[in-house]
Short mmCIF file of C-alpha atoms in Angstrom, two decimals:
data_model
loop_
_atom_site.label_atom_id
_atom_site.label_comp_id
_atom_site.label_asym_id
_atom_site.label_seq_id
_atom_site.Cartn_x
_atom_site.Cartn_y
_atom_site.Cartn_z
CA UNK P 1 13.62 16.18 9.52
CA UNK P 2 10.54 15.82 7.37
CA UNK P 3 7.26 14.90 9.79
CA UNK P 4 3.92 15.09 10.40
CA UNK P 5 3.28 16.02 14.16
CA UNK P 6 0.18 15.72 16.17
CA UNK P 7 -0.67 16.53 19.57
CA UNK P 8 -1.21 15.64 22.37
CA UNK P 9 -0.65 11.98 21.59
CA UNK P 10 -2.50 10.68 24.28
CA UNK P 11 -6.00 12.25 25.53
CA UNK P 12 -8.51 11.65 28.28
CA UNK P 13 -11.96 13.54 28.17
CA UNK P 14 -15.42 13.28 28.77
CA UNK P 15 -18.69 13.86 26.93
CA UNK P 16 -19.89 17.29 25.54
CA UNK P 17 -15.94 19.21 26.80
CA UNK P 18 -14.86 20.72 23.02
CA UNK P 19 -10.91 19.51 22.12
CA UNK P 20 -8.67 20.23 19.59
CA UNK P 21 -5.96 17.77 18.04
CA UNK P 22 -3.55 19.50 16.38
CA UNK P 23 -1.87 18.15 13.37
CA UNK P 24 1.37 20.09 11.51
CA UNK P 25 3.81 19.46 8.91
CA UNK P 26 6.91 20.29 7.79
CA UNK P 27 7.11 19.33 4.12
CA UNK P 28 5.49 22.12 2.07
CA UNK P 29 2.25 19.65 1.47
CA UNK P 30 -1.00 20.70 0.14
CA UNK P 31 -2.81 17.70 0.97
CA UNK P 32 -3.83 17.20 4.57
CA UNK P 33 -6.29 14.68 5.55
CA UNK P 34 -7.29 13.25 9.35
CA UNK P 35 -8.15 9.32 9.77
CA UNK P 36 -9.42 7.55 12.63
CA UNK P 37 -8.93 3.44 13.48
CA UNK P 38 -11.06 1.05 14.81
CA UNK P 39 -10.35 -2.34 15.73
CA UNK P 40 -12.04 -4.44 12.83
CA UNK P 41 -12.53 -1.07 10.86
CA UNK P 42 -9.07 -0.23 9.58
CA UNK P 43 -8.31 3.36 8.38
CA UNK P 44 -11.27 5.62 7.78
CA UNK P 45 -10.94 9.10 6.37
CA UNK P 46 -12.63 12.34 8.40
CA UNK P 47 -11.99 15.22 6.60
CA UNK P 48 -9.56 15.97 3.96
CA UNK P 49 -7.87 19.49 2.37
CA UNK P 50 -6.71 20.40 -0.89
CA UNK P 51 -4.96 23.17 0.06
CA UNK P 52 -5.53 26.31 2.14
CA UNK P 53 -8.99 27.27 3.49
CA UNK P 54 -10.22 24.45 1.16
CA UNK P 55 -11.81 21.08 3.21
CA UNK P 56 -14.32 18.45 2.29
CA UNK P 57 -15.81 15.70 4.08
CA UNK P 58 -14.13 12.01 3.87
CA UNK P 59 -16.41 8.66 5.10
CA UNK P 60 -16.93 9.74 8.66
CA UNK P 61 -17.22 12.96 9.19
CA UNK P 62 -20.00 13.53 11.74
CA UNK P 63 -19.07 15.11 14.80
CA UNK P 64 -15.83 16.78 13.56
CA UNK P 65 -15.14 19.73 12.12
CA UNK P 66 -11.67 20.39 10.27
CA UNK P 67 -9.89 23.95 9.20
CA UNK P 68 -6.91 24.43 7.50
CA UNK P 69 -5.93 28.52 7.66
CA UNK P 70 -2.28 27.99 7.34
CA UNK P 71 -0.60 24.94 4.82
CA UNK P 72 1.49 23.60 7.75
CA UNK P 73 -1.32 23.42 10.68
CA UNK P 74 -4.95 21.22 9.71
CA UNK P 75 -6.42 20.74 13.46
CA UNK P 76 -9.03 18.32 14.05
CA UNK P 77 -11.77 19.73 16.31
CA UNK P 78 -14.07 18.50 18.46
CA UNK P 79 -17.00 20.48 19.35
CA UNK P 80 -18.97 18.12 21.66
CA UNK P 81 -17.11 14.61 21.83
CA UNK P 82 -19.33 11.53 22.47
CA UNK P 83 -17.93 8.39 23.86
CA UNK P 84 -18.74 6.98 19.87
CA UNK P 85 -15.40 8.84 19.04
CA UNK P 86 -12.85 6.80 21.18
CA UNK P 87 -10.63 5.75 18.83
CA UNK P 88 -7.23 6.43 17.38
CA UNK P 89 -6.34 9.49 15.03
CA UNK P 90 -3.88 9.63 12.25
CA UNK P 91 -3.28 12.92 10.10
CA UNK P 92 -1.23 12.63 7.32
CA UNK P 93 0.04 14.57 4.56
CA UNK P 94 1.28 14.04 1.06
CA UNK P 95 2.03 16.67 -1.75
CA UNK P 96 -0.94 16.72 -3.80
CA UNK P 97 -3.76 14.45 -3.89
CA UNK P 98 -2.93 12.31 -6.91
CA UNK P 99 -2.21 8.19 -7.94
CA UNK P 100 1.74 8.24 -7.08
CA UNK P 101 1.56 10.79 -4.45
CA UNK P 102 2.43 9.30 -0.62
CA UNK P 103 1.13 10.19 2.43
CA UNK P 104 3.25 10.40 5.24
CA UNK P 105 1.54 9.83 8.36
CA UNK P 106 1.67 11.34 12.34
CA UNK P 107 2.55 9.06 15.04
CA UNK P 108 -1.27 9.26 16.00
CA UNK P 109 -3.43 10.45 19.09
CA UNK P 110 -5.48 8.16 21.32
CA UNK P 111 -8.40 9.56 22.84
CA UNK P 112 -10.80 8.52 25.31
CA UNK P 113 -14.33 9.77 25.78
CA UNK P 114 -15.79 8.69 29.15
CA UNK C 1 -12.90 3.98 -6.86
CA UNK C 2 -11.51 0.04 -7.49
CA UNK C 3 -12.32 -2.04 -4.18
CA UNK C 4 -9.90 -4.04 -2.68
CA UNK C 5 -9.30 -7.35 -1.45
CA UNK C 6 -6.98 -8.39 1.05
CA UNK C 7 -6.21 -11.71 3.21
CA UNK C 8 -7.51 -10.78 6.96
CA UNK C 9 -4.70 -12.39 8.66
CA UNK C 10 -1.19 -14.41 7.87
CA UNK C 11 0.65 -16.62 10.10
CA UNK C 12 4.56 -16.76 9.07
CA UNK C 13 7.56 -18.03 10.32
CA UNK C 14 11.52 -16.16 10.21
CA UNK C 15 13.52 -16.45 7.37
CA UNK C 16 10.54 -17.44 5.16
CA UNK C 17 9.48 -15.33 2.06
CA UNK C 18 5.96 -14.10 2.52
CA UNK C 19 3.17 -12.67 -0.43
CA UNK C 20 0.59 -11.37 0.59
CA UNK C 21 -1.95 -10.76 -2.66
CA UNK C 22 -4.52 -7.98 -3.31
CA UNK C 23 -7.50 -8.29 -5.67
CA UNK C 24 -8.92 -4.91 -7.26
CA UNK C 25 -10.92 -6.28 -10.05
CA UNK C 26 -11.86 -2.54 -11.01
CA UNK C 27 -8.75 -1.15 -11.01
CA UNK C 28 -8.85 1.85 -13.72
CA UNK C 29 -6.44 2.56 -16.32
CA UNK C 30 -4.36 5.10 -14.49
CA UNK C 31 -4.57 3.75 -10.96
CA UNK C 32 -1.61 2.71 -9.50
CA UNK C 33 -1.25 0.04 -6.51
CA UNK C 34 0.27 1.48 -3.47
CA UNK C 35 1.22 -0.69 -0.09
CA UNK C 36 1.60 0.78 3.19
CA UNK C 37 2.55 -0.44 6.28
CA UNK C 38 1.12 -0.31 10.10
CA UNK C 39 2.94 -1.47 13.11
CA UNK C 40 0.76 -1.24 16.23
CA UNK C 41 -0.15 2.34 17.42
CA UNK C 42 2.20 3.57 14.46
CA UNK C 43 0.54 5.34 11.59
CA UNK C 44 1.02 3.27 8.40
CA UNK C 45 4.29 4.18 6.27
CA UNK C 46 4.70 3.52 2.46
CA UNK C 47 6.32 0.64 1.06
CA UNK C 48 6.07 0.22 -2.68
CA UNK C 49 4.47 2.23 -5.10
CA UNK C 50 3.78 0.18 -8.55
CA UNK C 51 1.66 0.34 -11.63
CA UNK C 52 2.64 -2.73 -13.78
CA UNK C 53 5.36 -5.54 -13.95
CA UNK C 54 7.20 -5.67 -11.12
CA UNK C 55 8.56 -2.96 -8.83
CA UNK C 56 11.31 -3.72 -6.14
CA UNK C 57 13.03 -1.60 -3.54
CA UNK C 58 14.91 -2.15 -0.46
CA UNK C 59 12.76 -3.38 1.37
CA UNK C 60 9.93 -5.50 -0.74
CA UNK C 61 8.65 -6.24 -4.17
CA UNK C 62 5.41 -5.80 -6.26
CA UNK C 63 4.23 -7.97 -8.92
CA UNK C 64 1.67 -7.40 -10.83
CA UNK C 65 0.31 -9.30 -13.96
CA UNK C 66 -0.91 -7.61 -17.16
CA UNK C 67 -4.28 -7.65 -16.63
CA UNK C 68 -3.62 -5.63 -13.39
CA UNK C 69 -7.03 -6.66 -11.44
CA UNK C 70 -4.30 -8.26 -8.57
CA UNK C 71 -1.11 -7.39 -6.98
CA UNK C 72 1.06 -9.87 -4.87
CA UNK C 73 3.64 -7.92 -2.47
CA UNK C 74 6.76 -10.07 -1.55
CA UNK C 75 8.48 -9.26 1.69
CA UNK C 76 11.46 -11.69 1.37
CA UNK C 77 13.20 -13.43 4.42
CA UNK C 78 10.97 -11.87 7.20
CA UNK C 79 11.81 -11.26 10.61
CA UNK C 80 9.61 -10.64 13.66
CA UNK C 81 9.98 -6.94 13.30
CA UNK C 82 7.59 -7.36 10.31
CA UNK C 83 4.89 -7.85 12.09
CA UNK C 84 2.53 -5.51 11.26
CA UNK C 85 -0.70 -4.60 9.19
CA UNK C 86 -0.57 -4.33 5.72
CA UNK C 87 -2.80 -2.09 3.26
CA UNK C 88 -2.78 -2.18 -0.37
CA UNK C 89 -4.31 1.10 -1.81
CA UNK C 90 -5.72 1.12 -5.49
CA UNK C 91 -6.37 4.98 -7.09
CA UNK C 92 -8.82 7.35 -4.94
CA UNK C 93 -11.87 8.92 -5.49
CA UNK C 94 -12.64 12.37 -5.49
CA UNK C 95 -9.53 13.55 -3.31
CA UNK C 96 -10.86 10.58 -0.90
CA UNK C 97 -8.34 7.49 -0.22
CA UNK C 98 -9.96 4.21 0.67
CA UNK C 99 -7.46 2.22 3.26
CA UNK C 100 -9.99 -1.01 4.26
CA UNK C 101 -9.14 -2.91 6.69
CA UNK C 102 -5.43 -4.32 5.82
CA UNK C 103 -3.93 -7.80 6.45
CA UNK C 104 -2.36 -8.77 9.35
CA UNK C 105 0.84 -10.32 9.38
CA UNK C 106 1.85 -12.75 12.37
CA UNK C 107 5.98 -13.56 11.81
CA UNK C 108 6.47 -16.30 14.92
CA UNK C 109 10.32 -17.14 15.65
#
């Protein structure tokens, strides 16, 4: 079955402890790009990637860092989370990056900075 | 990268046809208007992909006049289990895609 996977879906932490979200798919996509939603915000890109070992900043990038080191895997990483960065996180994928191409989402992660 | 503008919220009631209409003023020549679709703690899902005319699948259509600065999405006949959040998407910018903040869409029995 074609999917975008991300785990853990559900995460509890606390301020300055480093995480990783891990985000993989299963379609052969080049584009890979991590969201996060805020009540009242809607969707908001993080980081994006083109393809392999190439990443680039979306609207919100601050505090995250991104690689992508195989086409399948894109992991979001946190090095020092802040209580700011409570939200929900979406990766999705879609072939290329391009007017008709779709991105097919992950079933998201909620995480919790105390 | 054309702006959007969406309805914040929609009250609806079953069986009723709803449209819920997009403005993107700038839309470029080849941008196309995609929709998506959020339930709660879901990550949004596509529904119709269109550039001009009108565009219908299984589960909605897409009309869109000739001057293409607005789309209207039709979800005919709804049921509760259409709640849900709904995004309309015109072009992207550099690689970057521009979701705002959606519609909301209240179906009450």
């Amino acid at each position: 079955e074609a999917q975008v996977t991300q785990n853990p879906r559900y995460l509890i932490t606390v301020t300055g402890k480093k995480l990783t979200v891990t985000c993989s798919q299963n379609m052969n996509h080049e584009y890979m790009s991590w969201y996060r939603q805020d009540p009242g915000l809607g969707l908001r890109q993080i980081y994006y990637s083109m393809n392999v070992e190439v990443t680039d900043k979306g609207d919100v990038p601050e505090g995250y860092k991104v690689s992508r080191k195989e086409k399948r895997n894109f992991p979001l990483i946190l090095e020092s989370p802040s209580p700011n960065q409570t939200s929900l996180y979406f990766c999705a994928s879609s072939l290329m990056v391009g007017n008709t191409d779709t991105q097919y989402f992950g079933p998201g992660t909620r995480l919790t900075v105390l | 990268l054309a702006k959007t503008t969406q309805p914040i919220s929609m009250d609806s009631y079953e069986g009723q046809e709803v449209n819920i209409t997009c403005s993107h003023n700038n839309i470029a020549t080849n941008d196309y208007i995609t929709w998506y679709q959020q339930f709660p703690s879901q990550g949004p899902r596509f529904i119709i992909q269109g550039y001009k005319t009108k565009v219908t699948n299984e589960v909605a259509s897409l009309f869109i006049p000739a001057d293409r600065k607005s789309s209207t999405l039709s979800l005919p006949r709804v049921s509760l289990s259409d709640t849900a959040v709904y995004y309309c998407l015109v072009g992207y910018n550099f690689n970057k895609f521009y979701f705002g903040s959606g519609t909301k869409l209240n179906v009450k029995p």
